[in-house]
Tab-separated table of C-alpha atoms in Angstrom:
chain	number	residue	atom	x	y	z
A	674	UNK	CA	190.506	85.973	50.223
A	675	UNK	CA	193.978	85.293	48.805
A	676	UNK	CA	196.564	88.068	48.786
A	677	UNK	CA	199.331	88.190	46.191
A	678	UNK	CA	202.716	89.682	47.031
A	679	UNK	CA	205.596	90.389	44.616
A	680	UNK	CA	209.214	90.193	45.647
A	681	UNK	CA	212.577	89.787	43.988
A	682	UNK	CA	214.566	86.556	44.301
A	683	UNK	CA	218.123	85.877	43.274
A	684	UNK	CA	218.422	82.693	41.209
A	685	UNK	CA	221.403	80.435	41.798
A	686	UNK	CA	223.623	79.539	38.868
A	687	UNK	CA	223.261	75.843	37.970
A	688	UNK	CA	226.978	75.133	37.956
A	689	UNK	CA	227.649	76.431	41.501
A	690	UNK	CA	225.277	76.090	44.456
A	691	UNK	CA	226.491	79.273	46.146
A	692	UNK	CA	226.916	81.436	43.089
A	693	UNK	CA	224.710	84.435	42.553
A	694	UNK	CA	222.515	84.489	39.488
A	695	UNK	CA	220.459	87.229	37.886
A	696	UNK	CA	217.561	88.934	39.694
A	697	UNK	CA	214.099	87.841	38.666
A	698	UNK	CA	210.593	88.886	39.733
A	699	UNK	CA	208.578	86.148	41.351
A	700	UNK	CA	205.039	85.925	42.708
A	701	UNK	CA	204.057	84.460	46.083
A	702	UNK	CA	200.558	83.703	47.318
A	703	UNK	CA	199.842	84.320	50.995
A	704	UNK	CA	197.499	81.588	52.158
A	705	UNK	CA	194.630	82.118	54.610
A	706	UNK	CA	195.529	81.741	58.320
A	707	UNK	CA	193.479	78.553	58.688
A	708	UNK	CA	195.487	76.862	55.929
A	709	UNK	CA	198.015	75.549	58.440
A	710	UNK	CA	195.418	74.095	60.802
A	711	UNK	CA	195.911	70.560	59.549
A	712	UNK	CA	199.653	70.612	59.022
A	713	UNK	CA	201.351	68.144	61.331
A	714	UNK	CA	204.635	70.043	61.537
A	715	UNK	CA	203.025	73.246	62.908
A	716	UNK	CA	205.155	74.735	65.690
A	717	UNK	CA	204.178	76.839	68.688
A	718	UNK	CA	205.397	79.907	66.835
A	719	UNK	CA	203.038	79.153	63.943
A	720	UNK	CA	200.095	78.630	66.273
A	721	UNK	CA	200.756	81.792	68.275
A	722	UNK	CA	201.134	84.039	65.272
A	723	UNK	CA	198.235	82.432	63.419
A	724	UNK	CA	195.906	83.288	66.291
A	725	UNK	CA	197.174	86.857	66.308
A	726	UNK	CA	196.603	87.424	62.609
A	727	UNK	CA	199.722	86.114	60.897
A	728	UNK	CA	203.413	86.904	60.888
A	729	UNK	CA	202.921	90.365	59.432
A	730	UNK	CA	201.194	91.815	62.510
A	731	UNK	CA	203.142	94.581	64.170
A	732	UNK	CA	205.574	92.889	66.539
A	733	UNK	CA	205.804	95.926	68.794
A	734	UNK	CA	202.064	95.785	69.473
A	735	UNK	CA	202.375	92.104	70.326
A	736	UNK	CA	205.218	92.825	72.746
A	737	UNK	CA	203.208	95.523	74.491
A	738	UNK	CA	200.186	93.241	74.812
A	739	UNK	CA	202.306	90.447	76.235
A	740	UNK	CA	203.897	92.840	78.725
A	741	UNK	CA	200.464	94.098	79.842
A	742	UNK	CA	199.282	90.530	80.338
A	743	UNK	CA	202.428	89.673	82.285
A	744	UNK	CA	201.955	92.628	84.645
A	745	UNK	CA	198.242	91.946	85.140
A	746	UNK	CA	198.880	88.336	86.114
A	747	UNK	CA	202.042	88.785	88.179
A	748	UNK	CA	200.102	88.340	91.425
A	749	UNK	CA	198.217	85.303	90.124
A	750	UNK	CA	200.956	83.146	88.614
A	751	UNK	CA	203.491	82.071	91.242
A	752	UNK	CA	206.948	81.191	89.975
A	753	UNK	CA	209.703	79.330	91.786
A	754	UNK	CA	211.108	82.478	93.356
A	755	UNK	CA	207.739	83.967	94.263
A	756	UNK	CA	206.964	85.268	97.740
A	757	UNK	CA	204.580	83.387	99.967
A	758	UNK	CA	201.566	85.430	101.046
A	759	UNK	CA	201.588	86.717	104.615
A	760	UNK	CA	199.187	85.124	107.079
A	761	UNK	CA	197.083	86.376	109.957
A	762	UNK	CA	198.589	85.586	113.356
A	763	UNK	CA	197.265	85.480	116.859
A	764	UNK	CA	198.384	88.536	118.782
A	765	UNK	CA	200.829	86.710	121.081
A	766	UNK	CA	202.566	84.901	118.232
A	767	UNK	CA	202.783	88.054	116.108
A	768	UNK	CA	204.289	89.989	119.016
A	769	UNK	CA	206.930	87.366	119.789
A	770	UNK	CA	208.028	86.995	116.168
A	771	UNK	CA	208.436	90.779	115.753
A	772	UNK	CA	209.505	92.114	119.158
A	773	UNK	CA	211.366	89.362	121.035
A	774	UNK	CA	214.232	88.892	118.560
A	775	UNK	CA	217.657	90.385	119.289
A	776	UNK	CA	217.395	93.392	116.943
A	777	UNK	CA	213.651	93.850	116.595
A	778	UNK	CA	213.769	97.196	114.803
A	779	UNK	CA	216.111	95.935	112.082
A	780	UNK	CA	213.878	92.890	111.690
A	781	UNK	CA	210.906	95.130	110.915
A	782	UNK	CA	213.057	97.139	108.502
A	783	UNK	CA	213.941	93.952	106.621
A	784	UNK	CA	210.266	92.989	106.541
A	785	UNK	CA	209.445	96.420	105.110
A	786	UNK	CA	211.964	96.053	102.281
A	787	UNK	CA	210.503	92.634	101.423
A	788	UNK	CA	207.040	94.117	100.811
A	789	UNK	CA	205.501	94.108	97.370
A	790	UNK	CA	205.640	97.678	96.073
A	791	UNK	CA	202.237	97.563	94.379
A	792	UNK	CA	201.423	98.721	90.841
A	793	UNK	CA	204.385	99.884	88.789
A	794	UNK	CA	204.841	103.406	87.472
A	795	UNK	CA	203.959	102.045	84.016
A	796	UNK	CA	200.592	100.787	85.268
A	797	UNK	CA	199.839	104.060	87.030
A	798	UNK	CA	200.798	106.230	84.059
A	799	UNK	CA	198.652	104.182	81.675
A	800	UNK	CA	195.548	104.966	83.711
A	801	UNK	CA	195.214	101.664	85.565
A	802	UNK	CA	196.038	103.188	88.952
A	803	UNK	CA	193.374	105.877	89.206
A	804	UNK	CA	189.692	104.911	89.257
A	805	UNK	CA	188.553	108.545	89.371
A	806	UNK	CA	188.952	109.148	85.661
A	807	UNK	CA	185.337	109.435	84.511
A	808	UNK	CA	182.925	111.848	86.135
A	809	UNK	CA	179.422	112.091	84.626
A	810	UNK	CA	178.547	115.645	83.670
A	811	UNK	CA	175.225	114.921	82.010
A	812	UNK	CA	174.341	114.532	78.368
A	813	UNK	CA	176.394	111.320	78.107
A	814	UNK	CA	179.543	113.373	78.689
A	815	UNK	CA	182.420	112.331	80.940
A	816	UNK	CA	185.262	114.479	82.190
A	817	UNK	CA	188.656	113.121	83.158
A	818	UNK	CA	189.729	113.952	86.705
A	819	UNK	CA	193.331	114.908	87.380
A	820	UNK	CA	193.472	114.192	91.086
A	821	UNK	CA	195.719	111.324	92.156
A	822	UNK	CA	193.387	109.260	94.345
A	823	UNK	CA	192.267	105.669	94.794
A	824	UNK	CA	189.479	103.807	96.529
A	825	UNK	CA	190.731	101.419	99.205
A	826	UNK	CA	188.622	98.753	100.828
A	827	UNK	CA	186.404	97.620	102.221
A	828	UNK	CA	188.985	96.209	104.646
A	829	UNK	CA	187.488	94.962	107.914
A	830	UNK	CA	184.467	97.196	107.277
A	831	UNK	CA	186.648	100.243	106.667
A	832	UNK	CA	186.480	102.110	103.349
A	833	UNK	CA	188.836	104.901	102.386
A	834	UNK	CA	189.807	107.323	99.664
A	835	UNK	CA	193.571	107.912	99.607
A	836	UNK	CA	194.442	111.148	97.857
A	837	UNK	CA	197.200	113.645	97.279
A	838	UNK	CA	196.791	117.123	98.724
A	839	UNK	CA	194.870	119.533	96.469
A	840	UNK	CA	197.100	121.900	94.477
A	841	UNK	CA	196.193	124.920	92.367
A	842	UNK	CA	195.806	122.672	89.327
A	843	UNK	CA	193.860	119.854	91.022
A	844	UNK	CA	191.641	121.578	93.594
A	845	UNK	CA	188.568	121.582	91.329
A	846	UNK	CA	188.979	117.873	90.637
A	847	UNK	CA	189.419	117.266	94.375
A	848	UNK	CA	186.032	118.800	95.196
A	849	UNK	CA	184.530	117.071	92.173
A	850	UNK	CA	185.715	113.759	93.655
A	851	UNK	CA	184.309	114.705	97.072
A	852	UNK	CA	180.919	115.342	95.499
A	853	UNK	CA	181.035	112.288	93.251
A	854	UNK	CA	181.876	109.916	96.133
A	855	UNK	CA	179.441	111.575	98.588
A	856	UNK	CA	182.247	112.114	101.104
A	857	UNK	CA	181.097	113.126	104.588
A	858	UNK	CA	184.445	113.252	106.437
A	859	UNK	CA	187.873	114.477	105.317
A	860	UNK	CA	191.062	113.866	107.297
A	861	UNK	CA	194.097	115.947	106.338
A	862	UNK	CA	197.345	114.762	107.945
A	863	UNK	CA	199.283	117.651	106.450
A	864	UNK	CA	198.511	121.351	106.578
A	865	UNK	CA	198.342	123.943	103.781
A	866	UNK	CA	201.614	125.374	102.475
A	867	UNK	CA	203.749	123.139	104.708
A	868	UNK	CA	206.063	122.624	101.733
A	869	UNK	CA	207.428	126.125	102.356
A	870	UNK	CA	209.226	124.723	105.392
A	871	UNK	CA	211.565	122.929	102.969
A	872	UNK	CA	212.960	125.731	100.737
A	873	UNK	CA	215.316	123.441	98.834
A	874	UNK	CA	212.392	121.305	97.639
A	875	UNK	CA	209.697	123.960	97.438
A	876	UNK	CA	207.651	124.113	94.242
A	877	UNK	CA	204.608	126.451	94.309
A	878	UNK	CA	202.811	124.393	91.672
A	879	UNK	CA	202.933	121.272	93.863
A	880	UNK	CA	202.156	122.619	97.318
A	881	UNK	CA	198.917	121.830	99.135
A	882	UNK	CA	196.790	124.968	99.178
A	883	UNK	CA	194.221	126.260	101.678
A	884	UNK	CA	191.385	124.580	99.805
A	885	UNK	CA	188.711	124.985	102.485
A	886	UNK	CA	187.603	128.107	104.414
A	887	UNK	CA	188.494	128.397	108.114
A	888	UNK	CA	186.588	131.595	108.937
A	889	UNK	CA	182.939	131.211	109.929
A	890	UNK	CA	180.664	132.462	107.149
A	891	UNK	CA	183.411	132.617	104.524
A	892	UNK	CA	182.788	130.921	101.157
A	893	UNK	CA	185.305	129.769	98.571
A	894	UNK	CA	184.191	128.895	95.049
A	895	UNK	CA	185.598	126.282	92.697
A	896	UNK	CA	182.767	126.461	90.233
A	897	UNK	CA	180.339	124.839	90.085
A	898	UNK	CA	181.131	124.071	93.764
A	899	UNK	CA	180.852	126.529	96.641
A	900	UNK	CA	182.246	125.619	100.057
A	901	UNK	CA	181.130	127.569	103.119
A	902	UNK	CA	182.548	127.413	106.648
A	903	UNK	CA	179.765	126.826	109.186
A	904	UNK	CA	181.929	126.322	112.277
A	905	UNK	CA	185.623	125.891	113.090
A	906	UNK	CA	187.546	124.960	116.247
A	907	UNK	CA	191.276	125.001	117.048
A	908	UNK	CA	191.852	122.033	119.346
A	909	UNK	CA	194.525	120.635	121.645
A	910	UNK	CA	192.594	117.469	122.470
A	911	UNK	CA	188.916	116.465	122.488
A	912	UNK	CA	187.116	118.994	124.674
A	913	UNK	CA	190.138	121.303	125.075
A	914	UNK	CA	190.386	124.249	122.688
A	915	UNK	CA	193.565	126.052	121.688
A	916	UNK	CA	193.748	129.815	122.150
A	917	UNK	CA	196.824	130.468	120.003
A	918	UNK	CA	197.940	128.938	116.741
A	919	UNK	CA	201.170	127.546	118.154
A	920	UNK	CA	199.167	125.608	120.780
A	921	UNK	CA	196.898	124.017	118.177
A	922	UNK	CA	197.246	120.297	117.497
A	923	UNK	CA	194.363	119.913	115.059
A	924	UNK	CA	191.469	121.900	113.607
A	925	UNK	CA	187.901	120.676	113.128
A	926	UNK	CA	185.767	122.545	110.577
A	927	UNK	CA	182.131	122.030	109.641
A	928	UNK	CA	181.616	122.774	105.935
A	929	UNK	CA	178.651	123.091	103.613
A	930	UNK	CA	179.165	122.297	99.937
A	931	UNK	CA	176.706	123.348	97.251
A	932	UNK	CA	176.711	122.268	93.621
A	933	UNK	CA	175.216	124.439	90.885
A	934	UNK	CA	174.778	121.964	88.057
A	935	UNK	CA	174.484	124.054	84.873
A	936	UNK	CA	172.910	121.267	82.814
A	937	UNK	CA	171.017	119.165	85.344
A	938	UNK	CA	168.525	119.362	88.154
A	939	UNK	CA	169.613	121.325	91.263
A	940	UNK	CA	170.867	119.139	94.105
A	941	UNK	CA	170.583	119.803	97.852
A	942	UNK	CA	173.572	121.076	99.815
A	943	UNK	CA	175.692	118.629	101.780
A	944	UNK	CA	177.604	118.900	105.045
A	945	UNK	CA	181.204	117.768	105.402
A	946	UNK	CA	183.282	117.430	108.562
A	947	UNK	CA	186.910	118.375	107.928
A	948	UNK	CA	189.753	117.605	110.337
A	949	UNK	CA	193.301	118.841	109.784
A	950	UNK	CA	196.102	117.417	111.951
A	951	UNK	CA	199.018	119.877	112.222
A	952	UNK	CA	201.775	117.960	114.005
A	953	UNK	CA	202.831	115.252	111.592
A	954	UNK	CA	205.848	116.314	109.470
A	955	UNK	CA	206.365	114.981	105.962
A	956	UNK	CA	208.231	111.650	105.934
A	957	UNK	CA	208.319	111.499	109.728
A	958	UNK	CA	206.135	110.477	112.674
A	959	UNK	CA	203.619	112.530	114.689
A	960	UNK	CA	205.436	114.946	117.003
A	961	UNK	CA	205.003	114.293	120.737
A	962	UNK	CA	202.940	116.978	122.475
A	963	UNK	CA	203.474	118.581	124.869
A	964	UNK	CA	207.085	118.323	123.729
A	965	UNK	CA	208.556	118.417	127.227
A	966	UNK	CA	206.468	115.641	128.787
A	967	UNK	CA	204.864	113.485	126.089
A	968	UNK	CA	206.389	110.555	124.231
A	969	UNK	CA	205.820	109.040	120.810
A	970	UNK	CA	203.830	106.266	122.505
A	971	UNK	CA	201.376	108.506	124.363
A	972	UNK	CA	201.008	110.734	121.302
A	973	UNK	CA	200.114	107.757	119.107
A	974	UNK	CA	197.386	106.639	121.505
A	975	UNK	CA	196.057	110.205	121.709
A	976	UNK	CA	195.778	110.413	117.924
A	977	UNK	CA	193.715	107.224	117.850
A	978	UNK	CA	191.447	108.651	120.550
A	979	UNK	CA	191.110	111.964	118.674
A	980	UNK	CA	190.085	110.270	115.428
A	981	UNK	CA	187.549	108.042	117.181
A	982	UNK	CA	185.937	110.960	119.020
A	983	UNK	CA	186.078	113.702	116.378
A	984	UNK	CA	185.274	111.797	113.169
A	985	UNK	CA	181.968	109.900	113.310
A	986	UNK	CA	181.403	106.617	111.522
A	987	UNK	CA	179.526	107.252	108.281
A	988	UNK	CA	178.243	105.193	105.382
A	989	UNK	CA	180.637	106.887	102.959
A	990	UNK	CA	184.383	106.414	102.559
A	991	UNK	CA	186.765	108.414	104.742
A	992	UNK	CA	188.868	110.699	102.539
A	993	UNK	CA	192.469	110.825	103.799
A	994	UNK	CA	195.222	112.919	102.273
A	995	UNK	CA	198.658	114.324	102.999
A	996	UNK	CA	201.004	115.990	100.503
A	997	UNK	CA	201.666	113.070	98.141
A	998	UNK	CA	199.040	110.763	99.618
A	999	UNK	CA	201.574	107.976	100.247
A	1000	UNK	CA	203.510	108.227	103.516
A	1001	UNK	CA	201.315	109.705	106.238
A	1002	UNK	CA	198.131	108.732	104.402
A	1003	UNK	CA	199.359	105.158	104.067
A	1004	UNK	CA	200.410	104.984	107.718
A	1005	UNK	CA	197.035	106.174	108.979
A	1006	UNK	CA	194.984	103.859	106.758
A	1007	UNK	CA	197.208	100.841	107.469
A	1008	UNK	CA	197.068	101.556	111.199
A	1009	UNK	CA	193.289	101.955	111.164
A	1010	UNK	CA	192.819	98.700	109.228
A	1011	UNK	CA	195.259	96.808	111.480
A	1012	UNK	CA	193.412	97.983	114.596
A	1013	UNK	CA	190.085	96.970	113.075
A	1014	UNK	CA	191.505	93.498	112.461
A	1015	UNK	CA	192.836	93.373	116.014
A	1016	UNK	CA	189.488	94.296	117.584
A	1017	UNK	CA	187.322	92.186	115.268
A	1018	UNK	CA	189.391	88.997	114.857
A	1019	UNK	CA	192.024	89.223	117.604
A	1020	UNK	CA	194.646	88.669	114.899
A	1021	UNK	CA	197.414	90.806	113.367
A	1022	UNK	CA	198.859	90.861	109.849
A	1023	UNK	CA	200.419	94.265	109.270
A	1024	UNK	CA	202.527	93.062	106.359
A	1025	UNK	CA	199.406	91.780	104.616
A	1026	UNK	CA	197.537	95.022	105.341
A	1027	UNK	CA	200.259	97.190	103.795
A	1028	UNK	CA	200.546	94.933	100.746
A	1029	UNK	CA	196.766	95.033	100.325
A	1030	UNK	CA	196.922	98.807	100.565
A	1031	UNK	CA	199.695	98.948	97.965
A	1032	UNK	CA	197.612	96.971	95.499
A	1033	UNK	CA	195.530	100.127	95.142
A	1034	UNK	CA	197.987	102.829	96.213
A	1035	UNK	CA	201.547	102.048	95.102
A	1036	UNK	CA	204.335	102.804	97.612
A	1037	UNK	CA	201.919	103.584	100.431
A	1038	UNK	CA	203.903	103.659	103.722
A	1039	UNK	CA	207.093	105.040	102.286
A	1040	UNK	CA	209.913	104.220	104.707
A	1041	UNK	CA	210.895	101.585	107.308
A	1042	UNK	CA	210.415	103.772	110.392
A	1043	UNK	CA	206.810	104.420	109.367
A	1044	UNK	CA	206.312	100.663	109.013
A	1045	UNK	CA	207.879	100.029	112.430
A	1046	UNK	CA	205.649	102.769	113.851
A	1047	UNK	CA	202.513	100.931	112.693
A	1048	UNK	CA	203.716	97.742	114.385
A	1049	UNK	CA	204.601	99.328	117.703
A	1050	UNK	CA	201.362	101.359	117.876
A	1051	UNK	CA	199.332	98.185	117.295
A	1052	UNK	CA	201.330	96.526	120.087
A	1053	UNK	CA	200.631	99.487	122.396
A	1054	UNK	CA	196.917	99.347	121.657
A	1055	UNK	CA	196.821	95.549	122.071
A	1056	UNK	CA	198.461	95.875	125.485
A	1057	UNK	CA	196.134	98.721	126.469
A	1058	UNK	CA	192.926	96.863	125.555
A	1059	UNK	CA	194.029	93.538	127.045
A	1060	UNK	CA	194.493	91.638	123.781
A	1061	UNK	CA	198.172	91.279	124.718
A	1062	UNK	CA	199.150	89.931	128.128
A	1063	UNK	CA	201.803	91.752	130.191
A	1064	UNK	CA	204.022	88.686	129.954
A	1065	UNK	CA	204.238	86.596	126.771
A	1066	UNK	CA	206.582	83.643	126.299
A	1067	UNK	CA	208.566	84.633	129.369
A	1068	UNK	CA	209.144	88.156	128.011
A	1069	UNK	CA	208.083	91.405	129.635
A	1070	UNK	CA	205.860	92.981	126.984
A	1071	UNK	CA	206.274	96.532	128.315
A	1072	UNK	CA	210.059	96.299	128.147
A	1073	UNK	CA	210.046	94.985	124.578
A	1074	UNK	CA	207.685	97.735	123.421
A	1075	UNK	CA	209.789	100.406	125.157
A	1076	UNK	CA	212.911	99.008	123.495
A	1077	UNK	CA	211.235	99.338	120.102
A	1078	UNK	CA	210.204	102.921	120.853
A	1079	UNK	CA	213.781	103.744	121.882
A	1080	UNK	CA	215.185	102.309	118.639
A	1081	UNK	CA	212.564	104.183	116.646
A	1082	UNK	CA	213.337	107.424	118.506
A	1083	UNK	CA	217.063	107.037	117.745
A	1084	UNK	CA	216.319	106.362	114.076
A	1085	UNK	CA	214.108	109.441	113.739
A	1086	UNK	CA	216.732	111.700	115.282
A	1087	UNK	CA	219.434	110.164	113.127
A	1088	UNK	CA	217.379	110.713	109.968
A	1089	UNK	CA	216.291	114.260	110.828
A	1090	UNK	CA	219.341	115.262	112.898
A	1091	UNK	CA	217.243	116.305	115.879
A	1092	UNK	CA	215.483	119.130	114.032
A	1093	UNK	CA	212.086	117.497	114.228
A	1094	UNK	CA	211.225	118.771	117.721
A	1095	UNK	CA	211.271	122.406	116.525
A	1096	UNK	CA	208.412	121.763	114.070
A	1097	UNK	CA	205.179	123.484	115.212
A	1098	UNK	CA	202.092	124.990	113.523
A	1099	UNK	CA	203.445	128.438	114.402
A	1100	UNK	CA	206.051	127.955	111.658
A	1101	UNK	CA	203.269	127.873	109.074
A	1102	UNK	CA	201.889	131.249	110.101
A	1103	UNK	CA	205.328	132.860	110.244
A	1104	UNK	CA	206.367	131.538	106.813
């Protein structure tokens, strides 16, 4: 098909090359795109635009497509200034390169700032960052979920769901995701309404709500889901119960979820084990407990022991959430994956683990002290299980780890001005 376009041309006067003549209508035939296929003087611009439908295609659309392609391939095409991928290291070598240098804490901070941040805000906002966007409702109908969550893994046989804390506007979608993914265990590293502890930043529409019942026999309904509390325990440590709220470190709740599908066959009820850890402030590290005798190091090892003993290994993904689903959630998942790598392969690559995590969950592990915390906890666990010798390269391993803990302790108190030790679950019940 040949298209005909009309346009006006200005004829030049014959006596002067640059003089303007009268306007005259002319007719121009637009030739088919394949007309230029045999022309020897075809340029790259001609070829590119011919493939895309000619010069008259919307240039803005082309720019957007090119930008999408550039973002999708940014991890595949390596340019001159690209970063080299991190590599797995034997435990001794990893420890020496991170802990034996003069200012080890600042070295880990620099490594944190060199990390790839993961998907951009543009990618996330265009729907590429959230796989939970289509939930089958029957009758060939899908509903779009509005819970900010991503699948992560499998990484060293660990699979996770990283999510934000359920709010008033997203709690239905949260339970819809739990049902859709057949979740059996939920780990909450924040507690409901903790945002009220920060009045300057408090926004009722964005706070994590009490989305599960904590009284035996009580049922909450987010139709078509009903969640019933079967059993609940306030705990100090495995086997030791808390009598008062301000003594509680974590709560373990056995839940039953039922789904009344209005358009499909009835489905059997499911059981979910829910664990809520109460002593991990937003943007910070887990608080030592008891405050007067414990340290960050002993607390970190206790948390690992609590998770291993309270949350059983299941065939489904472990759902982890905090308030935003980035800082504390990212720290826990990265730490769990790094320890799996340590035990399975006797190697460490925390930088690679965090970058792998950020490929799915942008900005996971939000600040340098959280990143340093992951490193020093892995070192503690490696020393405890014998993967790290007491003396490496002529260095006393215990002294280097203690030095890192001291630097981390100073940084936390500098950032939070010493107020962090007053943070207890009792504040939630008095707010």
